[in-house]
Each structure stands twice: as structure tokens, then as C-alpha cells.
Amino acid sequence: MNLTRSYILVLDPEGLHRNDAHPLETGLQYPIFVARSTEQAVSRVNQGIPSLVILVGNNFQDWSQPLVSQLRQHDQAPDMTIVALTDSASPQWDYSEDTPGLDGLLVKPLSIDILRSLVESAFARHICQ
């Protein structure tokens, strides 16, 4: 596994975990990069394609079609899994159909077992492509 390409990118512009580990890092044994802005996320993807991108937020603009399209423009993007993570009470959860580049939509709270399964699936997809 090429560790420079096998990492998880989390875009969490609303995240308040600046000094602490991000909640999605808990219990995972994979490299994780947490971006606080779309610009930071795109910059990181330009340095190396992640296996998994998790777009966190209840604001549809945080993981809108232009951002997903921009992430998908890279040569290695077909083997990158992109999912959005939102609260169950958010009215945004049903907008995933308007964002065709998303591979899935997850709803908080996200159990560690589901997260591990998602990560394993994304890494397997990344390696097999």
C-alpha cells in the first residue's frame, strides 16, 4: 500500500477540534488529514489523492457539486471514494441526488464499526482500481 496516496481526507469547516484529535480519528489506524476549508482540502488533494474523502457538515455548500467536481477532476479520482457526513436532523441529507459525484451519504452519529467498514472498502477500491 502506497502510504503517500492511502490516506483519509476529512473536510470539516465547522470543526471546533483545532487542538484535539478530530472525532473521526478515534480508533482508526490510517493516516488522516483534516482540512478546515475547501481550499485546504483541494490543496491537499493536489499533493496526493486520498483513498477516502469525508465531507462533514450540515451546510450543503460545504460539500456542493462544484467542490465534488473539483475533487473528481484529478487523474486518479476514479478510485477515490467521496462521502458526505451530516446530522440526521439536517434538511440537507436528501440533496445527495443533486451532487452526482458523491459515492454515499452518512448520517451522524457514525459508529466506529461503520467507519472502519467504510475505510476498508475505500482502501480496497483504491488499491483494486
XYZ file of N, CA and C in Angstrom:
387
model
N 0.842 -1.164 0.000
C 0.000 0.000 0.000
C 0.893 1.234 0.000
N 0.650 2.133 -0.898
C 1.421 3.357 -1.007
C 0.879 4.372 -0.011
N 1.590 4.615 1.070
C 1.095 5.487 2.128
C 0.980 6.930 1.700
N 1.686 7.350 0.673
C 1.545 8.726 0.236
C 0.196 8.940 -0.435
N -0.420 7.880 -0.926
C -1.718 8.005 -1.567
C -2.827 7.391 -0.733
N -2.509 6.615 0.252
C -3.537 5.929 1.029
C -3.763 6.654 2.343
N -4.583 7.666 2.265
C -4.929 8.407 3.470
C -6.386 8.830 3.379
N -6.898 9.331 4.479
C -8.274 9.797 4.559
C -8.241 11.311 4.665
N -9.003 11.979 3.820
C -9.135 13.428 3.869
C -10.499 13.750 4.458
N -10.507 14.504 5.541
C -11.753 14.928 6.174
C -11.866 16.434 5.998
N -12.923 16.887 5.345
C -13.186 18.316 5.231
C -14.235 18.656 6.276
N -13.828 19.424 7.274
C -14.725 19.781 8.371
C -14.574 21.268 8.685
N -15.170 22.134 7.846
C -15.024 23.573 8.052
C -15.681 24.080 9.331
N -16.651 23.353 9.841
C -17.331 23.757 11.073
C -16.667 23.161 12.301
N -15.641 22.336 12.100
C -14.986 21.633 13.201
C -14.385 22.582 14.218
N -14.578 22.233 15.462
C -14.050 23.041 16.550
C -12.936 22.314 17.271
N -12.352 21.325 16.628
C -11.375 20.444 17.268
C -9.954 20.859 16.925
N -9.683 22.107 16.888
C -8.399 22.611 16.394
C -7.198 22.056 17.155
N -7.285 21.920 18.478
C -6.143 21.457 19.261
C -6.212 19.974 19.588
N -7.384 19.398 19.496
C -7.569 17.988 19.822
C -7.644 17.167 18.538
N -7.553 15.868 18.701
C -7.738 14.971 17.561
C -9.189 15.081 17.095
N -9.376 14.980 15.812
C -10.726 15.024 15.243
C -11.464 13.756 15.668
N -12.767 13.831 15.939
C -13.521 12.639 16.368
C -13.430 11.466 15.386
N -13.275 11.728 14.090
C -13.176 10.645 13.125
C -11.834 9.919 13.201
N -10.852 10.506 13.868
C -9.548 9.868 14.009
C -9.536 8.800 15.103
N -10.518 8.836 15.972
C -10.567 7.921 17.095
C -10.688 6.482 16.628
N -9.736 5.672 17.010
C -9.801 4.244 16.727
C -9.388 3.825 15.332
N -9.013 4.762 14.481
C -8.583 4.393 13.139
C -7.062 4.348 13.080
N -6.558 3.400 12.323
C -5.112 3.221 12.204
C -4.638 3.631 10.814
N -5.227 4.675 10.269
C -4.886 5.157 8.944
C -4.499 6.622 9.028
N -3.641 7.070 8.130
C -3.299 8.494 8.113
C -4.533 9.329 7.769
N -4.757 10.378 8.541
C -5.908 11.254 8.330
C -5.415 12.683 8.251
N -5.928 13.421 7.259
C -5.658 14.844 7.156
C -6.988 15.557 7.295
N -7.097 16.478 8.263
C -8.323 17.232 8.476
C -8.144 18.622 7.883
N -8.963 18.942 6.887
C -8.950 20.257 6.263
C -10.048 21.111 6.881
N -9.752 22.367 7.111
C -10.719 23.302 7.712
C -11.422 24.166 6.674
N -10.982 24.069 5.404
C -11.609 24.849 4.336
C -11.539 24.051 3.032
N -12.383 24.430 2.080
C -12.357 23.753 0.787
C -11.018 23.989 0.089
N -10.460 25.186 0.255
C -9.164 25.487 -0.357
C -8.079 24.571 0.195
N -8.087 24.359 1.506
C -7.102 23.491 2.133
C -7.290 22.047 1.663
N -8.531 21.615 1.515
C -8.806 20.254 1.046
C -8.315 20.056 -0.383
N -8.606 21.000 -1.258
C -8.180 20.892 -2.655
C -6.660 20.933 -2.744
N -6.030 21.774 -1.949
C -4.575 21.845 -1.928
C -3.976 20.504 -1.517
N -4.560 19.863 -0.515
C -4.053 18.566 -0.037
C -4.243 17.488 -1.100
N -5.384 17.505 -1.790
C -5.640 16.527 -2.857
C -4.639 16.725 -3.992
N -4.258 17.970 -4.265
C -3.258 18.235 -5.294
C -1.900 17.641 -4.941
N -1.637 17.438 -3.654
C -0.371 16.857 -3.201
C -0.394 15.329 -3.258
N -1.565 14.750 -3.196
C -1.709 13.298 -3.238
C -3.161 12.915 -3.091
N -3.606 11.991 -3.922
C -5.008 11.583 -3.941
C -5.306 10.683 -2.740
N -6.328 11.028 -1.947
C -6.704 10.163 -0.819
C -7.535 8.975 -1.299
N -7.611 7.963 -0.484
C -8.496 6.840 -0.778
C -9.935 7.194 -0.437
N -10.093 8.016 0.599
C -11.420 8.358 1.099
C -11.472 9.835 1.438
N -12.559 10.490 1.003
C -12.817 11.874 1.369
C -14.148 11.895 2.109
N -14.136 12.469 3.309
C -15.359 12.610 4.097
C -15.651 14.096 4.220
N -16.770 14.522 3.659
C -17.180 15.914 3.693
C -18.175 16.082 4.837
N -17.750 16.746 5.896
C -18.554 16.882 7.106
C -19.274 18.217 7.088
N -20.537 18.213 7.463
C -21.246 19.483 7.628
C -22.714 19.384 7.340
N -23.433 20.322 7.909
C -24.869 20.414 7.686
C -25.209 21.475 6.653
N -24.191 22.182 6.180
C -24.371 23.223 5.187
C -24.078 22.635 3.818
N -25.061 22.599 2.950
C -24.911 21.978 1.632
C -23.741 22.571 0.851
N -23.458 23.859 1.052
C -22.367 24.486 0.328
C -21.010 23.907 0.724
N -20.902 23.301 1.893
C -19.639 22.710 2.321
C -19.237 21.539 1.444
N -20.202 20.839 0.861
C -19.885 19.700 0.001
C -20.743 19.738 -1.259
N -20.821 20.925 -1.833
C -21.654 21.147 -3.006
C -21.041 20.539 -4.267
N -21.825 20.542 -5.316
C -21.405 19.970 -6.597
C -20.105 20.577 -7.116
N -19.881 21.891 -7.056
C -18.595 22.412 -7.555
C -17.384 21.822 -6.824
N -17.479 21.646 -5.516
C -16.365 21.072 -4.766
C -16.149 19.613 -5.160
N -17.215 18.840 -5.208
C -17.091 17.429 -5.582
C -16.532 17.313 -7.000
N -17.001 18.161 -7.909
C -16.482 18.148 -9.282
C -15.002 18.491 -9.309
N -14.595 19.456 -8.507
C -13.189 19.839 -8.450
C -12.329 18.692 -7.926
N -12.826 17.990 -6.923
C -12.084 16.838 -6.396
C -11.990 15.728 -7.433
N -13.037 15.548 -8.220
C -13.084 14.475 -9.224
C -12.257 14.767 -10.475
N -11.740 15.981 -10.625
C -11.004 16.347 -11.831
C -9.609 15.741 -11.905
N -9.122 15.189 -10.825
C -7.773 14.630 -10.812
C -7.727 13.300 -11.556
N -6.555 12.985 -12.104
C -6.384 11.763 -12.898
C -6.727 10.498 -12.122
N -6.381 10.454 -10.855
C -6.609 9.268 -10.033
C -7.950 9.305 -9.304
N -8.807 10.263 -9.595
C -10.069 10.427 -8.887
C -11.037 9.244 -8.994
N -11.035 8.448 -10.075
C -11.999 7.346 -10.135
C -11.878 6.354 -8.985
N -10.699 6.202 -8.415
C -10.559 5.256 -7.316
C -10.635 5.931 -5.942
N -11.063 7.186 -5.921
C -11.243 7.920 -4.675
C -12.724 7.857 -4.281
N -13.002 7.469 -3.048
C -14.368 7.414 -2.546
C -14.685 8.733 -1.850
N -15.805 9.369 -2.222
C -16.215 10.635 -1.614
C -17.593 10.446 -0.997
N -17.676 10.695 0.319
C -18.951 10.603 1.025
C -19.173 11.887 1.816
N -20.429 12.187 2.078
C -20.792 13.329 2.908
C -21.320 12.791 4.234
N -21.043 13.532 5.303
C -21.484 13.160 6.644
C -22.242 14.340 7.236
N -23.498 14.126 7.583
C -24.335 15.192 8.101
C -25.156 14.691 9.280
N -25.791 15.603 9.983
C -26.658 15.240 11.108
C -27.984 14.707 10.587
N -28.596 13.816 11.353
C -29.878 13.246 10.934
C -30.978 14.304 10.888
N -30.849 15.356 11.668
C -31.861 16.409 11.698
C -31.656 17.445 10.599
N -30.568 17.341 9.868
C -30.271 18.320 8.829
C -31.192 18.137 7.632
N -31.727 19.227 7.114
C -32.564 19.104 5.905
C -31.733 18.833 4.659
N -30.405 18.863 4.776
C -29.532 18.700 3.617
C -29.361 17.252 3.195
N -29.721 16.294 4.053
C -29.398 14.895 3.770
C -30.013 14.379 2.483
N -31.105 14.945 2.045
C -31.736 14.431 0.835
C -31.239 15.118 -0.438
N -30.244 15.972 -0.336
C -29.709 16.662 -1.504
C -28.598 15.900 -2.200
N -28.279 14.713 -1.743
C -27.179 13.961 -2.353
C -27.446 13.663 -3.823
N -28.712 13.595 -4.224
C -29.033 13.359 -5.633
C -28.588 14.530 -6.496
N -28.512 15.724 -5.900
C -28.071 16.909 -6.625
C -26.548 16.986 -6.703
N -25.863 16.067 -6.085
C -24.405 16.023 -6.089
C -23.980 14.658 -6.627
N -23.986 14.496 -7.949
C -23.752 13.174 -8.534
C -22.372 12.588 -8.293
N -21.381 13.373 -7.907
C -20.049 12.835 -7.675
C -19.880 12.154 -6.339
N -20.880 12.263 -5.467
C -20.802 11.608 -4.160
C -21.017 10.111 -4.304
N -20.237 9.342 -3.555
C -20.414 7.897 -3.540
C -21.383 7.462 -2.454
N -21.679 8.351 -1.524
C -22.603 7.990 -0.465
C -22.831 9.141 0.484
N -23.835 8.954 1.329
C -24.198 9.939 2.328
C -24.340 9.224 3.653
N -23.656 9.718 4.669
C -23.694 9.132 6.003
C -24.363 10.102 6.960
N -24.986 9.552 7.986
C -25.690 10.363 8.972
C -25.079 10.129 10.335
N -24.826 11.219 11.060
C -24.297 11.152 12.429
C -25.401 10.677 13.361
N -25.088 10.023 14.417
C -23.752 9.607 14.841
C -23.293 8.402 14.035
N -22.007 8.375 13.760
C -21.393 7.331 12.950
C -20.636 6.389 13.871
N -21.022 5.132 13.886
C -20.343 4.177 14.771
C -18.954 3.865 14.237
N -18.064 3.478 15.115
C -16.689 3.152 14.727
C -16.671 1.944 13.789
N -17.595 1.009 13.961
C -17.651 -0.157 13.074
C -18.027 0.245 11.648
N -18.989 1.131 11.512
C -19.385 1.617 10.187
C -18.232 2.386 9.560
N -17.574 3.227 10.356
C -16.447 4.000 9.847
C -15.308 3.094 9.386
N -14.987 2.086 10.177
C -13.936 1.139 9.778
C -14.305 0.409 8.498
N -15.551 -0.005 8.383
C -16.012 -0.696 7.181
C -15.904 0.217 5.959
N -16.286 1.468 6.114
C -16.183 2.440 5.032
C -14.730 2.634 4.609
N -13.856 2.774 5.588
C -12.431 2.973 5.306
C -11.854 1.756 4.586
N -12.148 0.565 5.068
C -11.640 -0.657 4.425
C -12.146 -0.774 2.995
N -13.403 -0.451 2.785
C -13.978 -0.500 1.441
C -13.303 0.511 0.517
N -13.089 1.732 1.010
C -12.452 2.775 0.202
C -11.016 2.407 -0.137
N -10.279 1.868 0.835
C -8.894 1.479 0.583
C -8.839 0.314 -0.406
N -9.764 -0.632 -0.296
C -9.801 -1.759 -1.237
C -10.124 -1.254 -2.647
N -11.069 -0.353 -2.756
C -11.422 0.230 -4.059
C -10.222 0.958 -4.645
N -9.515 1.669 -3.814
C -8.353 2.456 -4.234
C -7.243 1.535 -4.773
N -7.018 0.438 -4.087
C -5.946 -0.493 -4.467
C -6.319 -1.269 -5.731
N -7.603 -1.645 -5.869
C -8.025 -2.505 -6.975
C -8.240 -1.754 -8.282
N -8.315 -0.463 -8.267
C -8.581 0.304 -9.495
C -7.362 0.336 -10.382
